[in-house]
Coordinates of C-alpha atoms and ligand atoms in Angstrom, one line a residue:
M4 CA -3.3 -3.3 27.0
I5 CA -4.8 -5.7 24.5
N6 CA -5.1 -4.2 21.0
L7 CA -8.5 -5.5 19.7
Y8 CA -7.5 -5.0 16.1
E9 CA -4.8 -7.7 16.7
L10 CA -7.5 -10.2 17.5
S11 CA -9.3 -12.5 15.0
K12 CA -13.0 -13.2 15.5
T13 CA -12.0 -16.4 17.4
D14 CA -9.5 -14.6 19.5
L15 CA -12.2 -12.1 20.5
Q16 CA -14.4 -14.9 21.6
T17 CA -11.6 -16.5 23.6
L18 CA -10.9 -13.2 25.3
L19 CA -14.5 -12.5 26.3
T20 CA -15.4 -16.1 27.3
G21 CA -12.2 -15.9 29.5
W22 CA -13.8 -12.9 31.2
G23 CA -16.9 -15.1 31.9
E24 CA -19.0 -13.5 29.1
P25 CA -21.5 -15.5 27.0
K26 CA -20.5 -16.2 23.4
F27 CA -23.0 -13.8 21.9
R28 CA -21.1 -10.9 23.5
S29 CA -18.1 -11.5 21.4
D30 CA -20.4 -11.6 18.3
Q31 CA -21.8 -8.2 19.4
L32 CA -18.3 -6.8 19.9
Y33 CA -17.2 -8.1 16.5
T34 CA -20.3 -6.4 14.9
W35 CA -19.5 -3.1 16.6
L36 CA -15.9 -3.3 15.4
Y37 CA -16.3 -4.5 11.9
E38 CA -19.8 -3.9 10.8
Q39 CA -20.9 -0.8 12.7
R40 CA -17.2 0.3 12.8
V41 CA -17.6 2.5 15.8
K42 CA -14.6 4.5 17.2
S43 CA -15.3 4.2 20.9
F44 CA -16.6 1.7 23.5
D45 CA -19.3 4.2 24.6
Q46 CA -21.0 3.6 21.2
M47 CA -21.3 -0.1 21.8
S48 CA -24.8 0.4 23.2
N49 CA -25.9 -3.2 23.6
L50 CA -23.0 -4.2 25.7
P51 CA -23.5 -3.9 29.5
G52 CA -21.8 -0.9 31.1
A53 CA -19.5 -3.0 33.2
L54 CA -18.2 -4.8 30.1
R55 CA -17.7 -1.6 28.3
A56 CA -15.7 -0.2 31.3
R57 CA -13.5 -3.3 31.4
L58 CA -12.9 -3.2 27.6
A59 CA -12.0 0.5 28.0
S60 CA -9.5 -0.1 30.8
E61 CA -7.9 -3.3 29.5
T62 CA -8.1 -3.1 25.7
S63 CA -7.6 -0.5 23.0
L64 CA -9.1 0.2 19.6
G65 CA -5.8 0.0 17.8
A66 CA -2.2 0.8 18.5
L67 CA -1.5 3.6 16.0
Q68 CA -1.3 7.1 17.4
L69 CA -2.2 9.9 15.0
V70 CA 0.7 12.4 14.8
T71 CA -0.5 14.7 11.9
E72 CA -3.3 14.7 9.5
K73 CA -3.5 16.9 6.4
Q74 CA -6.4 17.3 4.0
S75 CA -5.7 18.3 0.4
K76 CA -7.9 20.6 -1.7
D77 CA -8.8 17.5 -3.8
G78 CA -10.1 15.8 -0.7
T79 CA -7.1 13.5 -0.2
I80 CA -6.4 12.8 3.5
K81 CA -2.9 12.0 4.6
R82 CA -2.0 10.7 8.0
L83 CA 1.2 10.2 9.9
Y84 CA 1.0 7.6 12.6
Q85 CA 3.4 6.7 15.4
L86 CA 3.7 3.0 16.3
P87 CA 4.2 1.9 19.9
D88 CA 8.0 1.7 19.4
G89 CA 8.2 5.3 18.0
Q90 CA 8.4 4.4 14.3
L91 CA 6.4 6.6 11.9
I92 CA 4.3 5.5 9.0
E93 CA 1.9 7.1 6.5
S94 CA -1.5 6.2 5.2
V95 CA -3.6 8.1 2.6
L96 CA -7.3 8.2 1.8
M97 CA -8.2 9.2 -1.7
P98 CA -11.9 9.9 -2.5
Y99 CA -12.7 9.6 -6.2
D100 CA -15.6 11.2 -8.0
D101 CA -17.0 7.8 -8.9
D102 CA -17.7 6.9 -5.2
R103 CA -14.5 4.9 -4.8
R104 CA -12.8 5.5 -1.4
T105 CA -9.3 4.2 -1.7
A106 CA -6.9 3.8 1.2
C107 CA -3.2 3.6 0.5
I108 CA -1.4 1.9 3.3
S109 CA 2.1 1.1 4.4
T110 CA 3.7 -2.3 4.9
Q111 CA 7.0 -1.3 6.5
A112 CA 8.5 1.6 8.4
G113 CA 10.9 2.8 5.8
C114 CA 12.1 0.6 2.9
A115 CA 15.3 -1.3 2.2
M116 CA 15.0 -1.1 -1.6
G117 CA 16.6 2.3 -2.1
C118 CA 14.8 3.4 -5.3
V119 CA 16.5 6.7 -6.0
F120 CA 13.4 8.9 -6.6
C121 CA 11.4 7.6 -3.6
A122 CA 11.2 9.5 -0.3
T123 CA 10.7 6.3 1.6
G124 CA 13.7 4.7 -0.1
Q125 CA 15.8 7.7 0.8
M126 CA 15.0 7.1 4.5
G127 CA 16.3 3.5 4.7
F128 CA 14.6 0.6 6.4
A129 CA 13.5 0.5 10.0
R130 CA 11.3 -2.5 10.4
H131 CA 8.5 -4.7 9.0
L132 CA 4.9 -3.9 10.1
T133 CA 2.8 -6.6 11.7
A134 CA -0.3 -7.8 9.9
A135 CA -2.3 -5.9 12.5
E136 CA -0.4 -2.6 12.0
I137 CA -1.0 -2.9 8.2
F138 CA -4.7 -3.8 8.6
E139 CA -5.3 -1.1 11.3
Q140 CA -4.5 1.7 8.9
A141 CA -7.4 0.7 6.6
A142 CA -9.7 -0.1 9.6
H143 CA -9.3 3.5 10.9
F144 CA -10.3 5.0 7.5
A145 CA -13.2 2.5 7.3
A146 CA -14.4 3.6 10.8
D147 CA -14.1 7.3 9.9
L148 CA -16.0 6.8 6.6
A149 CA -18.7 4.7 8.4
A150 CA -19.3 7.6 10.8
E151 CA -20.1 9.8 7.8
G152 CA -22.4 7.1 6.3
D153 CA -19.8 6.2 3.7
R154 CA -17.7 3.1 3.0
L155 CA -14.1 2.3 2.3
S156 CA -14.2 0.5 -1.1
N157 CA -10.6 -0.1 -2.2
V158 CA -7.2 -0.6 -0.6
V159 CA -3.8 -0.3 -2.3
L160 CA -0.7 -1.5 -0.6
M161 CA 1.4 1.3 -2.1
G162 CA 2.4 3.3 0.9
M163 CA 5.7 3.1 2.6
G164 CA 7.7 -0.1 2.3
E165 CA 7.9 -3.1 0.0
P166 CA 5.0 -5.4 0.6
F167 CA 6.7 -8.5 -0.8
H168 CA 9.8 -8.0 1.5
N169 CA 7.2 -8.4 4.3
Y170 CA 5.3 -11.1 2.5
D171 CA 3.6 -13.2 5.2
Q172 CA 2.4 -10.2 7.3
T173 CA 1.2 -8.5 4.1
L174 CA -0.8 -11.6 3.0
E175 CA -2.3 -12.0 6.5
A176 CA -3.3 -8.3 6.4
I177 CA -4.9 -8.8 3.0
A178 CA -6.9 -11.7 4.3
R179 CA -8.2 -9.5 7.2
L180 CA -9.1 -6.7 4.8
Q181 CA -11.4 -9.2 3.0
N182 CA -12.7 -11.0 6.0
D183 CA -13.1 -8.2 8.6
L184 CA -13.6 -5.1 6.4
G185 CA -15.5 -6.9 3.6
I186 CA -13.2 -5.5 0.8
G187 CA -13.3 -7.8 -2.2
A188 CA -10.0 -9.2 -3.5
R189 CA -10.5 -7.4 -6.8
H190 CA -10.6 -4.1 -4.9
I191 CA -7.2 -4.7 -3.3
T192 CA -4.0 -3.9 -5.1
V193 CA -0.5 -4.9 -4.0
S194 CA 2.5 -3.1 -5.6
T195 CA 6.0 -4.6 -5.7
V196 CA 9.3 -3.2 -6.8
G197 CA 9.9 -6.7 -8.4
L198 CA 10.8 -9.4 -5.9
V199 CA 10.7 -12.3 -8.3
P200 CA 10.3 -15.3 -6.0
Q201 CA 7.4 -13.6 -4.1
I202 CA 5.7 -12.7 -7.4
R203 CA 5.7 -16.4 -8.3
Q204 CA 4.6 -17.4 -4.8
F205 CA 1.8 -14.8 -5.0
A206 CA 0.7 -16.2 -8.4
E207 CA 0.3 -19.6 -6.8
T208 CA -2.0 -18.4 -4.0
G209 CA -4.9 -18.1 -6.4
L210 CA -5.9 -14.8 -4.9
Q211 CA -7.8 -12.4 -7.1
V212 CA -5.9 -9.4 -5.6
K213 CA -4.5 -7.1 -8.3
L214 CA -0.8 -7.0 -8.8
A215 CA 1.2 -3.9 -9.8
I216 CA 4.9 -3.9 -10.7
S217 CA 7.1 -0.9 -10.4
L218 CA 8.9 -1.0 -13.7
H219 CA 10.1 2.6 -14.5
A220 CA 12.7 1.6 -17.1
A221 CA 12.8 -0.9 -20.0
T222 CA 16.5 -1.7 -20.1
D223 CA 18.7 -3.2 -17.4
P224 CA 21.3 -0.4 -17.1
E225 CA 18.5 2.2 -16.8
R226 CA 16.4 0.2 -14.4
T227 CA 19.4 -0.6 -12.2
A228 CA 20.3 3.1 -12.0
L229 CA 16.8 3.9 -10.6
L230 CA 15.9 0.7 -8.8
P231 CA 18.9 -1.1 -7.2
I232 CA 16.8 -4.3 -6.8
N233 CA 17.3 -4.8 -10.6
K234 CA 20.8 -6.0 -9.8
R235 CA 19.3 -8.9 -7.9
W236 CA 16.5 -9.7 -10.4
N237 CA 16.9 -8.3 -13.8
L238 CA 14.2 -7.3 -16.3
G239 CA 14.3 -10.7 -18.1
E240 CA 13.6 -12.5 -14.8
L241 CA 11.0 -10.0 -13.8
I242 CA 9.0 -10.2 -17.0
E243 CA 9.3 -14.0 -16.9
A244 CA 7.7 -13.9 -13.4
C245 CA 5.0 -11.6 -14.7
R246 CA 4.2 -14.0 -17.5
Y247 CA 4.0 -16.8 -15.0
Y248 CA 1.5 -14.6 -12.9
V249 CA -0.7 -14.0 -16.0
D250 CA -0.6 -17.7 -16.9
Q251 CA -1.5 -18.9 -13.4
T252 CA -4.2 -16.3 -12.7
G253 CA -5.6 -15.2 -16.0
R254 CA -5.3 -11.7 -14.6
R255 CA -3.5 -8.8 -16.2
V256 CA -0.5 -7.1 -14.5
T257 CA -0.3 -3.4 -14.0
F258 CA 3.1 -1.8 -14.6
E259 CA 3.9 1.5 -12.9
W260 CA 6.1 4.0 -14.6
A261 CA 7.0 7.3 -12.9
L262 CA 7.7 9.6 -15.8
I263 CA 11.0 11.5 -15.3
R264 CA 11.8 14.3 -17.8
G265 CA 14.6 13.4 -20.1
E266 CA 15.3 10.1 -18.3
N267 CA 12.6 7.5 -19.0
D268 CA 10.1 9.5 -21.1
T269 CA 12.1 9.5 -24.3
S270 CA 10.8 8.0 -27.6
E271 CA 13.5 5.4 -27.4
Q272 CA 12.4 4.2 -23.9
A273 CA 8.7 4.2 -25.1
H274 CA 9.7 1.9 -28.0
Q275 CA 11.8 -0.3 -25.7
L276 CA 8.9 -0.6 -23.3
G277 CA 6.5 -1.4 -26.1
Q278 CA 8.8 -4.2 -27.3
L279 CA 9.2 -5.5 -23.8
L280 CA 5.5 -5.7 -23.0
K281 CA 4.1 -6.5 -26.5
G282 CA 1.7 -9.5 -26.2
L283 CA 1.6 -9.6 -22.4
L284 CA -1.8 -9.2 -20.7
C285 CA -1.0 -5.9 -19.0
H286 CA -1.7 -2.2 -18.5
V287 CA 0.8 0.6 -18.0
N288 CA 0.1 3.2 -15.3
L289 CA 2.0 6.4 -15.9
I290 CA 2.7 8.4 -12.8
P291 CA 4.0 12.0 -13.0
L292 CA 7.1 12.0 -10.9
N293 CA 6.6 13.5 -7.4
P294 CA 9.7 15.6 -6.8
T295 CA 11.6 14.6 -3.6
N296 CA 14.5 16.3 -1.7
G297 CA 16.9 13.5 -2.4
Y298 CA 16.5 13.3 -6.2
D299 CA 16.7 16.1 -8.7
G300 CA 14.6 14.5 -11.5
R301 CA 11.5 16.4 -12.8
P302 CA 8.1 15.3 -14.0
S303 CA 7.6 15.1 -17.8
N304 CA 5.9 17.7 -20.0
P305 CA 2.3 16.9 -20.9
D306 CA 3.1 16.6 -24.7
T307 CA 5.8 14.1 -24.0
V308 CA 3.4 12.0 -21.9
T309 CA 0.8 12.0 -24.8
Q310 CA 3.5 10.9 -27.2
F311 CA 4.7 8.2 -24.8
I312 CA 1.2 6.8 -24.6
K313 CA 0.8 6.9 -28.4
T314 CA 4.0 4.9 -28.9
L315 CA 2.9 2.3 -26.4
E316 CA -0.4 2.0 -28.2
S317 CA 1.3 1.3 -31.4
Y318 CA 2.6 -1.9 -29.7
G319 CA -0.9 -2.8 -28.5
V320 CA 0.1 -1.9 -24.9
P321 CA -2.6 0.1 -23.1
A322 CA -1.4 3.0 -20.9
T323 CA -3.1 5.7 -18.8
V324 CA -1.9 8.5 -16.7
R325 CA -2.6 8.4 -13.0
V326 CA -3.9 11.7 -11.6
R327 CA -1.6 13.1 -9.0
R328 CA -3.4 13.3 -5.7
G329 CA -2.7 15.4 -2.7
I330 CA 0.3 17.0 -4.2
D331 CA -0.2 20.0 -1.9
I332 CA 0.1 17.9 1.2
D333 CA 3.2 15.8 0.6
A334 CA 1.0 12.8 -0.2
G335 CA 3.7 11.1 -2.3
C336 CA 5.1 7.9 -0.8
G337 CA 7.2 8.8 2.3
Q338 CA 6.9 12.5 1.8
L339 CA 4.9 13.6 4.8
K340 CA 7.2 11.7 7.1
S341 CA 10.3 13.4 5.5
A342 CA 8.6 16.8 5.8
V343 CA 7.9 16.1 9.6
L344 CA 11.4 14.7 10.2
K345 CA 13.3 17.4 8.5
T346 CA 14.9 18.3 11.8
Q347 CA 14.8 14.9 13.4
R348 CA 16.4 11.7 12.2
P349 CA 14.3 8.5 12.8
R350 CA 15.6 6.1 15.3
G351 CA 17.4 2.9 14.4
E352 CA 17.1 3.2 10.7
S353 CA 19.7 1.7 8.4
I354 CA 19.8 0.6 4.9
I355 CA 20.1 -3.2 4.8
S356 CA 21.8 -4.8 1.8
I357 CA 19.5 -6.1 -0.9
D358 CA 21.8 -9.1 -1.1
S359 CA 20.4 -10.3 2.2
L360 CA 16.9 -10.6 0.8
Ligands
LIG1 N1 7.4 -0.7 -2.6 C1 6.3 -0.8 -3.5 C2 5.0 -0.1 -3.1 C3 5.2 1.3 -2.6 S1 5.7 2.6 -3.7 C4 6.7 -0.5 -4.9 O1 7.8 0.1 -5.1 O2 6.0 -0.8 -5.9 C5 4.3 2.9 -4.7 C6 4.6 3.4 -6.1 O3 5.0 4.8 -6.0 C7 5.7 2.6 -6.8 O4 5.4 2.4 -8.1 C8 6.9 3.6 -6.7 O5 7.8 3.4 -7.7 C9 6.2 4.9 -6.8 N2 6.9 6.1 -6.4 C10 7.8 6.2 -5.4 N3 8.3 7.4 -5.3 C11 7.8 8.1 -6.3 C12 7.9 9.5 -6.7 N4 8.7 10.3 -6.1 N5 7.2 9.9 -7.8 C13 6.3 9.0 -8.4 N6 6.2 7.7 -8.0 C14 6.9 7.3 -7.0
LIG2 FE1 10.7 1.0 -1.4 FE2 8.7 1.1 -3.3 FE3 10.0 3.3 -2.4 FE4 11.3 1.5 -3.9 S1 9.5 2.8 -4.5 S2 12.1 2.5 -2.1 S3 10.4 -0.3 -3.2 S4 8.7 2.1 -1.2

């Protein structure tokens, strides 16, 4: 079975001309896939019946199988997909009041980085996703929205996995989001736990894609306790790479900070963070901690959050709180998969050493 979402525009043409079809047929097929964004071959009404039948028997519209879908009271949709080899991944669609429709997609099955508060980190690493598997998650949401006369406007690579650990496939998927789904670079965000060489490499691509860095602590001992990758690249090296990114691109960096009560929401941490980021073109995104089974930290109190923001402002560092979405449907990173797998351990997963990166 050929997965059409794995094929570029040129590949589609090669396939159909190989079947003896004229070139304009592959243009029509491309239009159905990526402009009309239909979900079945039956809807491709200007293709001859025989071609539609051949497409239906020899090709597929994607390789991801939907296992579960949950819809939150706030409209957030969370999906669990099974890949052809049995691995499970999550994607989320978040509709915002201002007409944004944002897909949050995964780049790996599991994650090797072992961040202590993260449900995906607690699962360990299974494998990298291919560019097509990354892209397809967004393509399905785009197709579903198109069927309702709506449009996917933004994509964040903040689902399961560390995008920069799977750098080449992630960048290829980003190119396809732009070329095939028409999502502008400025509407795409890639989030990394802080893989310094890849941040530098990314800075040099000249892409206008937004960069988010998971910071979560402002001193090395505290960051290492939460994010083991900090042993490999410490805060000094990370901030240096962020400065390089800002210098190269002229773009600001977003820092993500999951507020954990009594851990990283103290006045001392706020001052240390202010000192660390003072003068850097950046923005701090405060995320209330999503409690997970493997970590007993709790989200901060609202008053503490307000105070934290005020302290950062006194250093000229802008900060906002990200609204928690889909909290009633396990929509935090890796949480739906953990909920589904409570009785069942994923196959072949192991934590690989960060030293092998
Ligand atoms: N691996 C990448 C992207 C996926 S995680 C990264 O770490 O940046 C997306 C964001 O969710 C990261 O900022 C991560 O630190 C955060 N996150 C993970 N688990 C969380 C939890 N339980 N509560 C709040 N934020 C969490
Ligand atoms: Fe991996 Fe990101 Fe989760 Fe850390 S927070 S374990 S890098 S997915």
